[in-house]
Amino acid sequence: MSEAMLSKVRKLLAQAEDPACTPAESAAFMAKATELIARYGVDRALLAAREPATDPVGDRVVEVVAPYARDKAGLLAAVADPLRCRCVRRRQGSGFDMHLFGFASDLERVDLLFTSLLVQAAHGLAGAAVPAGEHPAAYRRTWLAGFAHVVAERLRTAEAGAVAESGAPSVALVLADRSDRVQRRLAEVYPRLRTAPRRRLAGSGFGPGAAAGRRADLGGTGVTGAGTPARGIGG
């Protein structure tokens, strides 16, 4: 992402985080930051359709570490999928290596958002009161599931809005082709990939986590490189 775009996003986030802002003003600033990142994805896709060398299909590995490694991996997948990236979860010790596939600009967006959301989730969990009698780990896992679910919905909405705003009649076809190319790349590397069974969670944190996901800032301010451990949520 260009420095000019990053500067705009950071400025909006600083305004959104200003204690003097009303909740409505803060939400508006955060929505604008999310909109800019989504618009950037569409712009890069249209440019790459004309000049493929500017945005090649690639992959990278993100290390997701304990505690709550599986839940962090779920958050990464919730960010990656709406941004037209795919990920494969591979067990690595007590954590996971998440092998991401996507176009360079989309992988960049995933890195940007995931890093920020991990920190926001850690802050949200730190302030969440576990109900009396409930196991803290069970509550936190469902909290993170709710957070990831809502984040994914918000990102899909932002992406759809950016497509509609572009006004380019070919954009849907361009994006569909990009998704197909990413899927083909993944299939080349993992021809016998299996889908993990649906996870069962016990805990009452989904609702509070979803509420935190609705408040989460999707503008992002940091970038994690390939192979960087995804930390930020303690036990």
Short mmCIF file of C-alpha atoms in Angstrom, two decimals:
data_model
loop_
_atom_site.label_atom_id
_atom_site.label_comp_id
_atom_site.label_asym_id
_atom_site.label_seq_id
_atom_site.Cartn_x
_atom_site.Cartn_y
_atom_site.Cartn_z
CA MET A 1 0.00 0.00 0.00
CA SER A 2 1.35 3.44 -0.89
CA GLU A 3 2.59 5.79 1.80
CA ALA A 4 -0.09 8.30 0.75
CA MET A 5 -2.83 5.73 1.35
CA LEU A 6 -1.32 4.63 4.66
CA SER A 7 -1.11 8.26 5.75
CA LYS A 8 -4.82 8.78 5.02
CA VAL A 9 -5.79 5.64 6.91
CA ARG A 10 -3.63 6.50 9.92
CA LYS A 11 -5.09 10.01 10.04
CA LEU A 12 -8.64 8.67 10.03
CA LEU A 13 -7.79 6.19 12.76
CA ALA A 14 -6.23 8.90 14.91
CA GLN A 15 -9.43 10.92 14.57
CA ALA A 16 -11.55 7.88 15.38
CA GLU A 17 -9.51 7.21 18.52
CA ASP A 18 -9.74 10.80 19.77
CA PRO A 19 -11.61 10.82 23.12
CA ALA A 20 -13.24 14.11 22.08
CA CYS A 21 -15.10 12.34 19.26
CA THR A 22 -18.68 11.27 19.74
CA PRO A 23 -19.44 7.57 19.08
CA ALA A 24 -21.10 8.54 15.79
CA GLU A 25 -18.09 10.57 14.66
CA SER A 26 -15.71 7.79 15.65
CA ALA A 27 -17.74 5.21 13.74
CA ALA A 28 -17.76 7.44 10.67
CA PHE A 29 -13.96 7.81 10.73
CA MET A 30 -13.48 4.06 11.09
CA ALA A 31 -15.94 3.33 8.29
CA LYS A 32 -14.01 5.68 6.00
CA ALA A 33 -10.71 3.95 6.81
CA THR A 34 -12.26 0.57 5.98
CA GLU A 35 -13.68 1.99 2.76
CA LEU A 36 -10.24 3.22 1.68
CA ILE A 37 -8.66 -0.20 2.17
CA ALA A 38 -11.47 -1.89 0.23
CA ARG A 39 -11.22 0.67 -2.58
CA TYR A 40 -7.47 0.10 -2.71
CA GLY A 41 -8.10 -3.62 -3.32
CA VAL A 42 -10.41 -2.91 -6.26
CA ASP A 43 -8.04 -0.34 -7.75
CA ARG A 44 -5.11 -2.74 -7.59
CA ALA A 45 -7.19 -5.52 -9.16
CA LEU A 46 -8.18 -3.31 -12.11
CA LEU A 47 -4.60 -2.16 -12.60
CA ALA A 48 -3.32 -5.74 -12.52
CA ALA A 49 -5.86 -6.72 -15.16
CA ARG A 50 -4.08 -4.28 -17.51
CA GLU A 51 -0.56 -4.83 -16.17
CA PRO A 52 -0.33 -8.31 -14.59
CA ALA A 53 3.28 -7.87 -13.46
CA THR A 54 2.24 -5.17 -10.98
CA ASP A 55 0.34 -7.61 -8.75
CA PRO A 56 1.39 -11.28 -9.05
CA VAL A 57 -0.20 -14.25 -7.31
CA GLY A 58 1.94 -15.30 -4.37
CA ASP A 59 1.95 -16.92 -0.97
CA ARG A 60 3.39 -16.43 2.49
CA VAL A 61 3.43 -18.21 5.83
CA VAL A 62 2.22 -16.60 9.05
CA GLU A 63 3.12 -18.31 12.31
CA VAL A 64 0.24 -18.32 14.80
CA VAL A 65 1.37 -19.14 18.32
CA ALA A 66 -0.28 -20.28 21.55
CA PRO A 67 -2.26 -19.48 23.58
CA TYR A 68 -5.54 -19.62 21.65
CA ALA A 69 -3.63 -20.46 18.45
CA ARG A 70 -6.62 -22.10 16.79
CA ASP A 71 -8.79 -19.09 17.57
CA LYS A 72 -6.20 -16.67 16.18
CA ALA A 73 -5.98 -18.87 13.07
CA GLY A 74 -9.76 -18.55 12.77
CA LEU A 75 -9.47 -14.77 12.91
CA LEU A 76 -6.83 -14.81 10.19
CA ALA A 77 -9.09 -16.94 7.98
CA ALA A 78 -11.99 -14.56 8.69
CA VAL A 79 -9.88 -11.67 7.39
CA ALA A 80 -8.34 -13.54 4.45
CA ASP A 81 -11.49 -14.94 2.85
CA PRO A 82 -13.37 -11.65 2.23
CA LEU A 83 -10.15 -10.18 0.78
CA ARG A 84 -9.94 -13.00 -1.79
CA CYS A 85 -7.09 -14.87 -0.12
CA ARG A 86 -7.04 -18.51 0.91
CA CYS A 87 -5.21 -20.10 3.80
CA VAL A 88 -4.16 -23.59 4.83
CA ARG A 89 -3.68 -24.38 8.50
CA ARG A 90 -0.70 -26.58 9.33
CA ARG A 91 0.08 -27.75 12.86
CA GLN A 92 3.42 -26.45 14.15
CA GLY A 93 4.23 -27.37 17.74
CA SER A 94 1.63 -25.78 20.02
CA GLY A 95 0.55 -23.38 17.28
CA PHE A 96 0.02 -23.30 13.53
CA ASP A 97 1.71 -22.22 10.35
CA MET A 98 -0.92 -20.49 8.24
CA HIS A 99 0.00 -20.76 4.56
CA LEU A 100 -1.71 -17.88 2.75
CA PHE A 101 -2.30 -17.64 -0.99
CA GLY A 102 -3.39 -14.50 -2.84
CA PHE A 103 -2.39 -11.61 -5.01
CA ALA A 104 0.39 -9.48 -3.53
CA SER A 105 -1.87 -6.48 -2.83
CA ASP A 106 -4.50 -8.65 -1.13
CA LEU A 107 -1.93 -10.46 1.01
CA GLU A 108 -0.70 -7.02 2.05
CA ARG A 109 -4.21 -6.02 3.09
CA VAL A 110 -4.63 -9.23 5.10
CA ASP A 111 -1.37 -8.59 6.94
CA LEU A 112 -2.36 -5.02 7.65
CA LEU A 113 -5.74 -5.88 9.10
CA PHE A 114 -4.86 -9.07 10.94
CA THR A 115 -2.06 -7.44 12.89
CA SER A 116 -4.35 -4.61 14.01
CA LEU A 117 -7.26 -6.91 14.84
CA LEU A 118 -5.11 -9.20 16.97
CA VAL A 119 -4.19 -6.24 19.16
CA GLN A 120 -7.80 -5.05 19.30
CA ALA A 121 -8.99 -8.55 20.22
CA ALA A 122 -6.39 -8.74 22.99
CA HIS A 123 -7.59 -5.42 24.40
CA GLY A 124 -11.21 -6.50 24.15
CA LEU A 125 -10.58 -9.80 25.91
CA ALA A 126 -8.63 -8.07 28.66
CA GLY A 127 -11.67 -5.96 29.42
CA ALA A 128 -14.23 -8.75 29.11
CA ALA A 129 -15.60 -10.10 32.39
CA VAL A 130 -15.94 -13.88 32.42
CA PRO A 131 -19.31 -14.82 33.94
CA ALA A 132 -19.16 -16.43 37.37
CA GLY A 133 -18.85 -20.19 37.17
CA GLU A 134 -17.78 -20.27 33.52
CA HIS A 135 -14.38 -21.57 32.46
CA PRO A 136 -12.29 -18.58 31.26
CA ALA A 137 -10.82 -20.44 28.27
CA ALA A 138 -14.26 -21.55 27.03
CA TYR A 139 -15.60 -18.01 27.34
CA ARG A 140 -12.60 -16.50 25.53
CA ARG A 141 -12.78 -18.98 22.66
CA THR A 142 -16.42 -18.16 21.98
CA TRP A 143 -15.65 -14.45 22.40
CA LEU A 144 -12.98 -14.72 19.70
CA ALA A 145 -15.35 -16.71 17.47
CA GLY A 146 -17.97 -13.95 17.71
CA PHE A 147 -15.35 -11.27 17.07
CA ALA A 148 -14.05 -13.08 13.95
CA HIS A 149 -17.56 -13.74 12.62
CA VAL A 150 -18.58 -10.09 12.69
CA VAL A 151 -15.22 -8.89 11.31
CA ALA A 152 -15.68 -11.19 8.30
CA GLU A 153 -19.20 -9.85 7.69
CA ARG A 154 -18.00 -6.25 7.88
CA LEU A 155 -15.16 -6.89 5.47
CA ARG A 156 -17.48 -8.56 2.94
CA THR A 157 -19.80 -5.56 3.13
CA ALA A 158 -16.90 -3.12 2.62
CA GLU A 159 -15.58 -5.11 -0.34
CA ALA A 160 -19.03 -5.24 -1.97
CA GLY A 161 -19.41 -1.50 -1.46
CA ALA A 162 -16.06 -0.81 -3.11
CA VAL A 163 -17.05 -2.93 -6.10
CA ALA A 164 -20.37 -1.10 -6.45
CA GLU A 165 -18.69 2.31 -6.15
CA SER A 166 -16.06 1.53 -8.77
CA GLY A 167 -18.65 1.76 -11.54
CA ALA A 168 -16.47 -0.44 -13.76
CA PRO A 169 -18.70 -3.03 -15.47
CA SER A 170 -15.83 -5.50 -15.71
CA VAL A 171 -14.78 -5.40 -12.05
CA ALA A 172 -16.87 -8.39 -10.96
CA LEU A 173 -15.34 -10.52 -13.71
CA VAL A 174 -11.84 -9.31 -12.82
CA LEU A 175 -12.30 -10.18 -9.15
CA ALA A 176 -13.85 -13.58 -9.97
CA ASP A 177 -10.88 -14.38 -12.18
CA ARG A 178 -8.48 -13.37 -9.41
CA SER A 179 -10.26 -15.66 -6.95
CA ASP A 180 -10.08 -18.53 -9.43
CA ARG A 181 -6.36 -17.99 -9.98
CA VAL A 182 -5.69 -17.99 -6.25
CA GLN A 183 -7.67 -21.20 -5.85
CA ARG A 184 -5.71 -22.84 -8.67
CA ARG A 185 -2.43 -21.82 -7.05
CA LEU A 186 -3.53 -23.33 -3.75
CA ALA A 187 -4.59 -26.57 -5.50
CA GLU A 188 -1.19 -26.85 -7.16
CA VAL A 189 0.55 -26.76 -3.79
CA TYR A 190 -2.06 -28.78 -1.86
CA PRO A 191 -3.75 -31.14 -4.35
CA ARG A 192 -5.16 -33.39 -1.60
CA LEU A 193 -6.35 -30.75 0.81
CA ARG A 194 -9.02 -31.80 3.32
CA THR A 195 -11.57 -29.60 5.05
CA ALA A 196 -11.32 -29.59 8.83
CA PRO A 197 -14.42 -30.74 10.74
CA ARG A 198 -16.69 -28.07 12.15
CA ARG A 199 -15.57 -26.96 15.59
CA ARG A 200 -17.84 -27.18 18.62
CA LEU A 201 -17.42 -24.49 21.24
CA ALA A 202 -18.92 -24.23 24.70
CA GLY A 203 -19.10 -20.78 26.26
CA SER A 204 -21.22 -17.64 26.39
CA GLY A 205 -18.74 -15.19 24.90
CA PHE A 206 -19.99 -15.15 21.29
CA GLY A 207 -22.37 -12.21 21.77
CA PRO A 208 -19.88 -9.95 23.57
CA GLY A 209 -17.19 -10.90 21.06
CA ALA A 210 -19.51 -10.08 18.17
CA ALA A 211 -20.27 -6.70 19.74
CA ALA A 212 -16.52 -6.03 19.98
CA GLY A 213 -16.16 -7.06 16.34
CA ARG A 214 -18.77 -4.47 15.36
CA ARG A 215 -16.73 -1.82 17.19
CA ALA A 216 -13.37 -3.01 15.83
CA ASP A 217 -11.32 -0.66 13.72
CA LEU A 218 -10.83 -2.28 10.31
CA GLY A 219 -8.45 0.39 9.05
CA GLY A 220 -5.30 -1.26 10.38
CA THR A 221 -2.01 0.48 11.09
CA GLY A 222 0.69 -2.17 11.12
CA VAL A 223 2.06 -4.83 8.81
CA THR A 224 3.37 -8.24 9.83
CA GLY A 225 5.79 -9.90 7.47
CA ALA A 226 5.64 -13.49 6.29
CA GLY A 227 6.64 -15.88 9.04
CA THR A 228 6.05 -13.31 11.79
CA PRO A 229 4.54 -14.94 14.89
CA ALA A 230 0.97 -13.80 15.43
CA ARG A 231 0.95 -12.90 19.10
CA GLY A 232 -1.10 -10.49 21.19
CA ILE A 233 -3.70 -12.62 22.99
CA GLY A 234 -2.57 -14.01 26.30
CA GLY A 235 -4.00 -16.85 28.31
#
